[in-house]
Amino acid sequence: MTENGNGDGTGFFTSVADTVDRLAAVGYLASTAVATTVYLADRLGKPLLVEGPAGVGKTELAKAVARIGAARLVRLQCYEGIDEARALYEWNHAKQLLRITAGRDEGWDAARTDIFGEEFLLTRPLLTAIRGDEPTVLLIDELDKADVEVEALLLELLSDFQVTVPELGTITASRRPFVLLTSNATRELSEALRRRCLFLHLDYPDAELEHRIVRLQVPGLDETLAASLVRVVGALRAMELRKAPSVAETVDWARTLLALGADTLDDAVVRDTLGVILKHQDDVRKAARKLTLA
Ligand SMILES: Nc1ncnc2c1ncn2[C@@H]1O[C@H](COP(=O)(O)OP(=O)(O)OP(=O)(O)O)[C@@H](O)[C@H]1O
Ligand SMILES: [Mg+2]
């Protein structure tokens, strides 16, 4: 048992219903399916891999869990070329050199023991997340953007909640972080990584849920207008566009309509504001044609 008295889990939630309620209380509306996976990840103390298109609330989910647990959010933003030194730790070479120079008379052996100590260690997000006793949410964001070697770095952390620094030995988390990894699936993640995680495919919400999200995030918007907006967004997603509008864009569109003081979603309003939800000229043209806007 860990300190939180909940087996190996992080212990943020007590049931699926509790997960739905507490996510909603911090502004994140989840379907029962989503809440179930989040609850299980918390309960079993397993990392959660969230895959899905852009703008469907993957990153926001990690932020919401952190808000609920009053946890610190440690974020590793992945990009091409990210390496161990950026993700895990690195030695402060400048400081080490100074130490060696200052201690020239002591001889190399003394300096060597010294310069590979805590004081010279620069901790990066993965190491930061497993050290310390406070509740922590570790967000490994957009893992598919990193090179495949980075996944190898994560395996020890994801299965044993520990990392090994050759000069210092193995550092084990005294309190397990809630780990959430996100991916847009621009490349396949390795089997070894998937095996260590619970998997959640986050897709565009259904109309009812999206309507609730809009109402929550843009409370000033008229209910009927919100419903028409969600319907048009659904129609746009059904077209084969280069970039379908995401939840983020639905919310932006709702804010736009509110700012413009529009009371109905007529053709002129849609035409003039399509740029808020569609980000390619081809898509704007295609949508205008299919929605038969003048
Ligand atoms: N279930 C939800 N409840 C409330 N808001 C949501 C929900 N899903 C998405 N949103 C809204 O959509 C915005 C975008 O979500 P987020 O940034 O998490 O997307 P993402 O999936 O991480 O996208 P990307 O792959 O581009 O990083 C959030 O800031 C939030 O306003
Ligand atoms: Mg994101």
Tab-separated table of C-alpha atoms in Angstrom, residues 37-38 41 45-52 57-63 65 73-78 126 137-146 150-159 161 177-185 187 189-190 192-202:
chain	number	residue	atom	x	y	z
A	37	THR	CA	-10.980	4.821	-18.237
A	38	VAL	CA	-9.775	7.804	-16.217
A	41	ALA	CA	-6.081	4.577	-14.554
A	45	GLY	CA	-2.115	3.333	-10.862
A	46	LYS	CA	-1.553	2.832	-14.578
A	47	PRO	CA	-0.450	5.448	-17.089
A	48	LEU	CA	-3.201	6.582	-19.449
A	49	LEU	CA	-2.482	6.911	-23.153
A	50	VAL	CA	-4.974	9.248	-24.822
A	51	GLU	CA	-5.031	9.245	-28.591
A	52	GLY	CA	-7.257	11.198	-30.928
A	57	GLY	CA	-9.609	17.713	-25.033
A	58	LYS	CA	-6.618	15.403	-24.556
A	59	THR	CA	-4.324	17.957	-22.933
A	60	GLU	CA	-7.223	19.556	-21.098
A	61	LEU	CA	-8.050	16.212	-19.490
A	62	ALA	CA	-4.653	16.113	-17.767
A	63	LYS	CA	-5.067	19.697	-16.608
A	65	VAL	CA	-7.249	15.886	-13.281
A	73	LEU	CA	1.150	19.472	-13.156
A	74	VAL	CA	4.503	18.458	-14.595
A	75	ARG	CA	4.479	18.683	-18.374
A	76	LEU	CA	6.864	17.200	-20.874
A	77	GLN	CA	6.064	18.751	-24.230
A	78	CYS	CA	7.474	16.443	-26.891
A	126	LEU	CA	10.301	12.995	-15.954
A	137	VAL	CA	0.042	14.719	-12.614
A	138	LEU	CA	2.675	14.011	-15.248
A	139	LEU	CA	1.563	15.044	-18.727
A	140	ILE	CA	3.690	13.645	-21.541
A	141	ASP	CA	2.159	15.658	-24.326
A	142	GLU	CA	2.228	14.857	-28.045
A	143	LEU	CA	4.480	11.848	-27.717
A	144	ASP	CA	4.061	11.003	-31.399
A	145	LYS	CA	6.101	14.150	-32.222
A	146	ALA	CA	9.163	12.747	-30.407
A	150	VAL	CA	12.242	8.613	-26.404
A	151	GLU	CA	9.725	5.819	-25.862
A	152	ALA	CA	12.528	3.541	-24.702
A	153	LEU	CA	13.399	6.168	-22.114
A	154	LEU	CA	9.853	6.041	-20.789
A	155	LEU	CA	9.468	2.302	-20.361
A	156	GLU	CA	11.096	2.034	-16.952
A	157	LEU	CA	9.153	4.988	-15.679
A	158	LEU	CA	5.822	3.739	-16.996
A	159	SER	CA	6.076	0.215	-15.641
A	161	PHE	CA	7.610	4.436	-11.650
A	177	PRO	CA	2.138	10.400	-10.214
A	178	PHE	CA	-0.995	10.193	-12.350
A	179	VAL	CA	0.594	9.824	-15.789
A	180	LEU	CA	-1.240	10.881	-18.931
A	181	LEU	CA	0.341	10.600	-22.376
A	182	THR	CA	-1.235	12.147	-25.454
A	183	SER	CA	-0.792	11.426	-29.132
A	184	ASN	CA	-2.334	12.613	-32.392
A	185	ALA	CA	-1.311	9.276	-33.905
A	187	ARG	CA	3.008	7.744	-36.080
A	189	LEU	CA	3.660	4.216	-30.820
A	190	SER	CA	5.562	1.067	-29.899
A	192	ALA	CA	6.089	-1.939	-25.471
A	193	LEU	CA	4.784	1.504	-24.606
A	194	ARG	CA	1.128	0.672	-25.296
A	195	ARG	CA	1.340	-2.442	-23.175
A	196	ARG	CA	2.227	-0.372	-20.117
A	197	CYS	CA	-0.728	1.978	-20.455
A	198	LEU	CA	-4.485	1.998	-20.392
A	199	PHE	CA	-5.722	3.243	-23.716
A	200	LEU	CA	-8.345	5.875	-24.392
A	201	HIS	CA	-9.407	6.948	-27.838
A	202	LEU	CA	-10.828	10.429	-27.492
